[in-house]
Short mmCIF file of C-alpha atoms and ligand atoms in Angstrom, two decimals:
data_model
loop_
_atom_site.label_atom_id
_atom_site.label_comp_id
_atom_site.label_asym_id
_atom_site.label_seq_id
_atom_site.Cartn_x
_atom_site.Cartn_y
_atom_site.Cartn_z
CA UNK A 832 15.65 19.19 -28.71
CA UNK A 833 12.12 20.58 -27.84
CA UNK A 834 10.36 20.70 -30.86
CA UNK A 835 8.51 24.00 -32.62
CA UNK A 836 4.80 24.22 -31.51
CA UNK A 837 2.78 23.51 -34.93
CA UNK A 838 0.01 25.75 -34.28
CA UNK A 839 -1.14 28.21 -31.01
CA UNK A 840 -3.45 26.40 -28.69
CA UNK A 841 -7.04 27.60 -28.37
CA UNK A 842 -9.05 27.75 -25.46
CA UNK A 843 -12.22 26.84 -25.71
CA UNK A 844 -14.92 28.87 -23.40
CA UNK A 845 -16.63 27.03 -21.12
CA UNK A 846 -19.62 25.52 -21.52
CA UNK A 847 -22.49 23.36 -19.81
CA UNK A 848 -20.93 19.87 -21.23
CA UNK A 849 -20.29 17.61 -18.43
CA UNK A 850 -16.45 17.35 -17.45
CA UNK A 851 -14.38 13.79 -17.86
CA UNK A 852 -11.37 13.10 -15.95
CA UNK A 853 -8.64 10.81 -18.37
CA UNK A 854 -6.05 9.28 -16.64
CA UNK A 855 -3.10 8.28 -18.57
CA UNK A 856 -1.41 5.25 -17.18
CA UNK A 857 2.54 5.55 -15.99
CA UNK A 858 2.50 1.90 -17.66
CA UNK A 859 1.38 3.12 -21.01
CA UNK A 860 3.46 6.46 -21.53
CA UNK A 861 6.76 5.39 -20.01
CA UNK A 862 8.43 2.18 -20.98
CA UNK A 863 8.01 0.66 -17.67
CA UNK A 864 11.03 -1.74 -17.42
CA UNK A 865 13.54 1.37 -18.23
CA UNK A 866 14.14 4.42 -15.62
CA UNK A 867 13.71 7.59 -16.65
CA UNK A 868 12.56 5.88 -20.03
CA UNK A 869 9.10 7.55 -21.43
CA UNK A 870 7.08 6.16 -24.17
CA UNK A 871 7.57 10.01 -26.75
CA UNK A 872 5.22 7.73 -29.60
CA UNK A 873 2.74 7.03 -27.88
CA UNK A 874 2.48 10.04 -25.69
CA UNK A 875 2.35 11.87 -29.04
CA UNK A 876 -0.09 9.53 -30.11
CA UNK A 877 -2.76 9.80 -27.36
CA UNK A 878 -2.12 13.91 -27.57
CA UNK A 879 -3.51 13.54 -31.00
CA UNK A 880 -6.81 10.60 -30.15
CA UNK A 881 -7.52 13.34 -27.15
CA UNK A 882 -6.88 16.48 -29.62
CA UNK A 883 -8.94 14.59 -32.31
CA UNK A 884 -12.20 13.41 -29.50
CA UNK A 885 -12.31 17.72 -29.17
CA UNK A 886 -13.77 17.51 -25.32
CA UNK A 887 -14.45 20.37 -24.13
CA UNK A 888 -14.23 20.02 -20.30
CA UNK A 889 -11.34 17.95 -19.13
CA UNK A 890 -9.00 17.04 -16.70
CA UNK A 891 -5.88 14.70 -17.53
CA UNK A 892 -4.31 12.83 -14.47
CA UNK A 893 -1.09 10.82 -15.79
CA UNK A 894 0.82 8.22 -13.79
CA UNK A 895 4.77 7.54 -12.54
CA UNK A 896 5.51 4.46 -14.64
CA UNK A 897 9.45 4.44 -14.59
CA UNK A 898 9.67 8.03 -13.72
CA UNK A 899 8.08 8.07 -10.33
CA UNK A 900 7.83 4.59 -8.97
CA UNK A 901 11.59 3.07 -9.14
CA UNK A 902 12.57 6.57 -6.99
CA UNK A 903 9.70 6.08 -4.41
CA UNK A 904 10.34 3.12 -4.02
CA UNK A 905 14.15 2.90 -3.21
CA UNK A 906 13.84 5.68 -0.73
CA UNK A 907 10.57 4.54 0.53
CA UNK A 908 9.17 7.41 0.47
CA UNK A 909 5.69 5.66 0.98
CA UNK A 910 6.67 4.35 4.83
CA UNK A 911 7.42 8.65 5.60
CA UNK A 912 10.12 10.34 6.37
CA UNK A 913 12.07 8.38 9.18
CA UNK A 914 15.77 9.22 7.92
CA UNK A 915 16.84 12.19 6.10
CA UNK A 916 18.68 10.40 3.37
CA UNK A 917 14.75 10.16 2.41
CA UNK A 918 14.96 13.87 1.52
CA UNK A 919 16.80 13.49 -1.51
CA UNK A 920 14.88 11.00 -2.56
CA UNK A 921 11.21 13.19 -2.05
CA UNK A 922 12.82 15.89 -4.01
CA UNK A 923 14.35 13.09 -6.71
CA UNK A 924 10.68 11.35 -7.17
CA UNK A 925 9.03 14.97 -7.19
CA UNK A 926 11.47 16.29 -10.01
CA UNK A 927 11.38 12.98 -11.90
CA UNK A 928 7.57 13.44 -12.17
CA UNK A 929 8.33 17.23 -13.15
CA UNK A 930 10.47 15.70 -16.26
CA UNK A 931 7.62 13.12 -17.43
CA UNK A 932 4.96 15.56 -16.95
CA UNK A 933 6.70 17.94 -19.50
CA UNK A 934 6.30 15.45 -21.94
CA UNK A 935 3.02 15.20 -21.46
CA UNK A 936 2.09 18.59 -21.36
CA UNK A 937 4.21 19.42 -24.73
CA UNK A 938 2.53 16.81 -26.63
CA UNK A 939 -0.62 17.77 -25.64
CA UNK A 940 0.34 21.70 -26.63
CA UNK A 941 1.86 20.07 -29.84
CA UNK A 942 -1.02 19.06 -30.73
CA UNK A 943 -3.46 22.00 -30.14
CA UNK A 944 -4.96 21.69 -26.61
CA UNK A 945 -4.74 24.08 -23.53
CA UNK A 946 -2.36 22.24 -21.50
CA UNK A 947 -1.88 23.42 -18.11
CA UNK A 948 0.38 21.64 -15.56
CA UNK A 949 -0.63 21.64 -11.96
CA UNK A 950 2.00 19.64 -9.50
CA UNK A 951 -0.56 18.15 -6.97
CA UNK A 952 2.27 18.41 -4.40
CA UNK A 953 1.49 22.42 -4.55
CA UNK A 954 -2.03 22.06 -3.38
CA UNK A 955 -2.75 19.35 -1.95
CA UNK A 956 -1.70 17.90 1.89
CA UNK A 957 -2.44 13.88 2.89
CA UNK A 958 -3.15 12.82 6.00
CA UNK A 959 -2.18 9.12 6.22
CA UNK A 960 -1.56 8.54 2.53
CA UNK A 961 -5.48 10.43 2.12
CA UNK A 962 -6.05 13.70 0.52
CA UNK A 963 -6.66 15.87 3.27
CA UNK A 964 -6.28 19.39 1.91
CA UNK A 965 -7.17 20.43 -1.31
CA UNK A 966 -6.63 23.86 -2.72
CA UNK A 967 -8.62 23.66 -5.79
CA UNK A 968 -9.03 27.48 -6.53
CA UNK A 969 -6.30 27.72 -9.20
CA UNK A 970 -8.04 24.53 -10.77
CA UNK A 971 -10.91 25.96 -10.87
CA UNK A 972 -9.75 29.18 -12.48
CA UNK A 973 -8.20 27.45 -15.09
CA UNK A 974 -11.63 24.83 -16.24
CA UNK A 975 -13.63 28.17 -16.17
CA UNK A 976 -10.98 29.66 -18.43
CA UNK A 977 -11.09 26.95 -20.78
CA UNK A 978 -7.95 25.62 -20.06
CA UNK A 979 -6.89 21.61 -19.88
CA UNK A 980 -5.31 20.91 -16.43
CA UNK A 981 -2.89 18.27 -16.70
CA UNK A 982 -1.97 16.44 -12.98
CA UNK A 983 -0.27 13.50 -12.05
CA UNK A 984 1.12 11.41 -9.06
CA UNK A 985 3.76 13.05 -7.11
CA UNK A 986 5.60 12.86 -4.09
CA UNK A 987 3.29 15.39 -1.31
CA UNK A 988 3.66 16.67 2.12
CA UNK A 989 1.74 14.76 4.51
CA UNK A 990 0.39 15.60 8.13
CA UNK A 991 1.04 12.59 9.88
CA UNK A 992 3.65 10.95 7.95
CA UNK A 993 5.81 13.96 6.96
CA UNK A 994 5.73 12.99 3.20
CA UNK A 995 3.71 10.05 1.14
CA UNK A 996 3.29 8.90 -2.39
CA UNK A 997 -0.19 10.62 -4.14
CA UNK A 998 -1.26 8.62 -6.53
CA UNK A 999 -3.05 9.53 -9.84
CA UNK A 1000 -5.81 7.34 -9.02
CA UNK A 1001 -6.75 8.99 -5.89
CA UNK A 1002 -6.02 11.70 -7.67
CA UNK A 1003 -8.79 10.91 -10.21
CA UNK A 1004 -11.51 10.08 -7.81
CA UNK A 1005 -10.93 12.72 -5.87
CA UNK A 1006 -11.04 15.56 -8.83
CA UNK A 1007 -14.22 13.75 -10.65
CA UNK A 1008 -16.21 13.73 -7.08
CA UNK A 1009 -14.98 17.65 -6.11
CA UNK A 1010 -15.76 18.93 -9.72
CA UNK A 1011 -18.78 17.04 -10.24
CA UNK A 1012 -17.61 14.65 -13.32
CA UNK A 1013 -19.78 12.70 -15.75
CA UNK A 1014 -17.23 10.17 -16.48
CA UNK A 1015 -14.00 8.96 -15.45
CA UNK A 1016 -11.80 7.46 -18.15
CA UNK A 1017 -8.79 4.97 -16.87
CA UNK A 1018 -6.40 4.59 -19.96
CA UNK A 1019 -4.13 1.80 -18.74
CA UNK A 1020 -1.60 -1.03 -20.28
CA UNK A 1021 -4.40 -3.97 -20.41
CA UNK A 1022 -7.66 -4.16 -21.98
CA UNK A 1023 -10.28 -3.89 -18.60
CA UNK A 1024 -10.25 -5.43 -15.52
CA UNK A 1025 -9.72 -9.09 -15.23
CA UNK A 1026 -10.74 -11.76 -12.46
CA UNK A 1027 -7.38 -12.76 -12.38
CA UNK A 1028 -4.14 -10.95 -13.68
CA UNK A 1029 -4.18 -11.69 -17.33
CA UNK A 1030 -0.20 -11.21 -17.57
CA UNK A 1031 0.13 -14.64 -15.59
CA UNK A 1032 -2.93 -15.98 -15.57
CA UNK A 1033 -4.58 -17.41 -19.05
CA UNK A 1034 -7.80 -18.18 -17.55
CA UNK A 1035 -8.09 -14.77 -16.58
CA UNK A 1036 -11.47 -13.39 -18.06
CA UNK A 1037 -12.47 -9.91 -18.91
CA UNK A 1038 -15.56 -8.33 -17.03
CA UNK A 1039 -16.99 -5.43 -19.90
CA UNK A 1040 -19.81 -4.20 -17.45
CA UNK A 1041 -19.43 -4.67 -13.55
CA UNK A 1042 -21.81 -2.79 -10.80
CA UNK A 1043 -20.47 -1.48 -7.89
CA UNK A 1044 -21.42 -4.71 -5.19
CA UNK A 1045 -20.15 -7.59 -7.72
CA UNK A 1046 -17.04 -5.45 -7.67
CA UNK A 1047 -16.38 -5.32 -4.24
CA UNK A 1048 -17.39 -8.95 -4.64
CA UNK A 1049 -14.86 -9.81 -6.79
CA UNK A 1050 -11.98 -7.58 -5.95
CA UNK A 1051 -10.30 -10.33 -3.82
CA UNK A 1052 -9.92 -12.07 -6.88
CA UNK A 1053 -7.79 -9.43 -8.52
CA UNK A 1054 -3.87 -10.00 -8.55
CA UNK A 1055 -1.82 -7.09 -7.45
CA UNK A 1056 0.68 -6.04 -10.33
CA UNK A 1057 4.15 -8.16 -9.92
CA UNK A 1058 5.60 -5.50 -11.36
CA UNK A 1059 7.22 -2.01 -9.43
CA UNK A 1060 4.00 -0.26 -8.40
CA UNK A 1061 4.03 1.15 -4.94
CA UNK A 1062 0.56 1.94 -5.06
CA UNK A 1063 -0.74 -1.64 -5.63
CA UNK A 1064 -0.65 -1.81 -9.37
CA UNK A 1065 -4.66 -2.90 -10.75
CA UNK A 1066 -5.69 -3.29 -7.80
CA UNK A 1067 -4.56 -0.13 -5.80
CA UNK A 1068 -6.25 1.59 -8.60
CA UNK A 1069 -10.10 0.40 -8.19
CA UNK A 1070 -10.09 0.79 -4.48
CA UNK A 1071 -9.30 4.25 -5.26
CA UNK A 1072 -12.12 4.99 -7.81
CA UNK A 1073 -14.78 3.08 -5.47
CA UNK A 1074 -15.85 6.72 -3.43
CA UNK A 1075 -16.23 8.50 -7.36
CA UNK A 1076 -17.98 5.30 -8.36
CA UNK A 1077 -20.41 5.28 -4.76
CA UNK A 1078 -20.91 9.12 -6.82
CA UNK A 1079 -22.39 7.71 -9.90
CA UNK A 1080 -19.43 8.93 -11.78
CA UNK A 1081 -19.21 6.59 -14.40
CA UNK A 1082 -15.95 4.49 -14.83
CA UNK A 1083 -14.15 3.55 -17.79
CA UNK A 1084 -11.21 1.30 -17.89
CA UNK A 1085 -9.83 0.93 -21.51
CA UNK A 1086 -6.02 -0.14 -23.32
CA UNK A 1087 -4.29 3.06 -23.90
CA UNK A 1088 -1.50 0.97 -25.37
CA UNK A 1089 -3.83 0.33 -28.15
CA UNK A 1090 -4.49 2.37 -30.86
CA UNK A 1091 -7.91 4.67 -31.06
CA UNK A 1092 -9.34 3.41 -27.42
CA UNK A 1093 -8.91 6.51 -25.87
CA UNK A 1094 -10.59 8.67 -28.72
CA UNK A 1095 -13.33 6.15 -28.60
CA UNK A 1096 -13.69 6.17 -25.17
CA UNK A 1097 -13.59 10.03 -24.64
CA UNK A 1098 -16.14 9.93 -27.79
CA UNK A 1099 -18.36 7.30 -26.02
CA UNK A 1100 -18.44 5.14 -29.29
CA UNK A 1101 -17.72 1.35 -28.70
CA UNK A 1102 -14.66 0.02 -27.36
CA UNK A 1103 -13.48 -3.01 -25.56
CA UNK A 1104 -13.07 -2.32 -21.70
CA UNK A 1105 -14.32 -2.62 -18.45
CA UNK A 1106 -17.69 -0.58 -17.56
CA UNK A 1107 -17.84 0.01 -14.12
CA UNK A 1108 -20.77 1.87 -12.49
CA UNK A 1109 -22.37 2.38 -9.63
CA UNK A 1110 -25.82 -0.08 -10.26
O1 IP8 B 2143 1.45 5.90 -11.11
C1 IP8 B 2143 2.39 7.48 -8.48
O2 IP8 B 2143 1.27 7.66 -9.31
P1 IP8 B 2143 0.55 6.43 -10.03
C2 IP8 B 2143 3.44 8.53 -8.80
O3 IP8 B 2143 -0.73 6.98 -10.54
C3 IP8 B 2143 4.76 8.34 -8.13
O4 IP8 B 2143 0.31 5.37 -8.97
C4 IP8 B 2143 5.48 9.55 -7.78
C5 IP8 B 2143 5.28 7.17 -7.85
#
């Protein structure tokens, strides 16, 4: 049962602070290994680090974890539409990503901040899996405002493919270049990026600070996720972020799954993670 909201949410009036862009990993607020299943602690816990950090300018991005990715997956909604059996599954991954971002938007208005939900599969159109269109007005109406606007990964019309999975890091680059972010902040399930994938490697080490070259440098040396990610897991996610990082927007990749890194983080204090900027 939805629970009462403990206080109104206030909007805060704009103001000349630079905006960050938090994405909330799928991995870290659903429990990844059960449909449907999403992670209500710690959702209500990073409501309350983001709540307690008091930004004033922000845009959340959250992923699928096991709302999004099992359904895009079995109907393959990633390869088009080529049957229309696939058009029960676009509307099944679409309203599964409806469900999880309630969550996220509750705890966040549980807990005292302007939520606002946008479904990216309202305004924007790919082109070849790549945000083509992008109606941003409503967006930009609601940061003026003071408002919080809360995205995620969805299942989106596409112009060459008839439908495609948008994920929340394209997503994320694409909102911190249009709306001229200071920093990007990449809450996911492990503690930065890795030369090697440090869930099956143990000689995998952690990079704190990379530049933009040594990553492109390096990134054949990062293991795509074993796990069900149809948009390539770690990997899929730092392509995507390389145009906002060619922007000097920094890039922050920190463990949401542990406690206080994402108020630390959106504070700028010290935290264990991967720095990634541009030089
Ligand atoms: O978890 C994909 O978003 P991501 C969302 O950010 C869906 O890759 C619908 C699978």
């Amino acid at each position: 049962m939805q629970e009462e909201l403990r206080t109104e949410p206030k909007l805060k009036s704009k103001t000349e602070s630079q905006l960050t862009v938090l994405k909330l990993g799928g991995s870290v607020i659903t429990k990844k290994d059960e449909p449907m299943t999403p992670n209500l602690k710690v959702m209500q816990r990073l409501a309350k680090e983001i709540a307690d950090a008091s930004v004033e300018h922000m845009i959340i991005v959250h992923g699928g974890g096991s709302f999004g990715h099992p359904l895009a997956k079995q109907y393959k909604i990633k390869e088009g539409y080529k049957d229309p059996t696939q058009i029960e599954g676009f509307l099944k991954t679409h309203q599964a990503m409806l469900e999880l971002n309630k969550l996220v938007v509750d705890a966040l208005i549980r807990h005292n901040i302007p939520a606002f939900s946008i479904s990216p599969s309202s305004c924007v159109v790919t082109k070849g899996s790549r945000i083509q269109i992008f109606y941003d007005s409503t967006l930009t109406r609601l940061l003026n405002t003071g408002f919080v606007p809360v995205l995620f990964g969805d299942a989106v019309l596409d112009n060459n493919t008839g439908f495609n999975i948008l994920s929340g890091d394209q997503l994320i680059a694409t909102l911190a270049i249009r709306f001229k972010a200071d920093k990007i902040i990449l809450g996911v399930d492990v503690d930065g990026l890795y030369t090697a994938d440090p869930k099956t490697n143990a000689r995998a080490n952690l990079m704190p600070h990379i530049t933009l070259p040594n990553l492109k440098t390096l990134m054949h040396n990062i293991e795509e996720a074993k796990v069900t990610d149809v948009t390539g897991g770690m990997l899929g996610k730092i392509s995507e972020l390389i145009p906002a990082i060619n922007a000097d927007i920094k890039t922050f990749i920190v463990n949401a799954s542990k406690e206080a890194n994402v108020y630390k983080a959106l504070k700028g204090e010290k935290v264990a993670g991967t720095l990634i900027e541009k030089e």
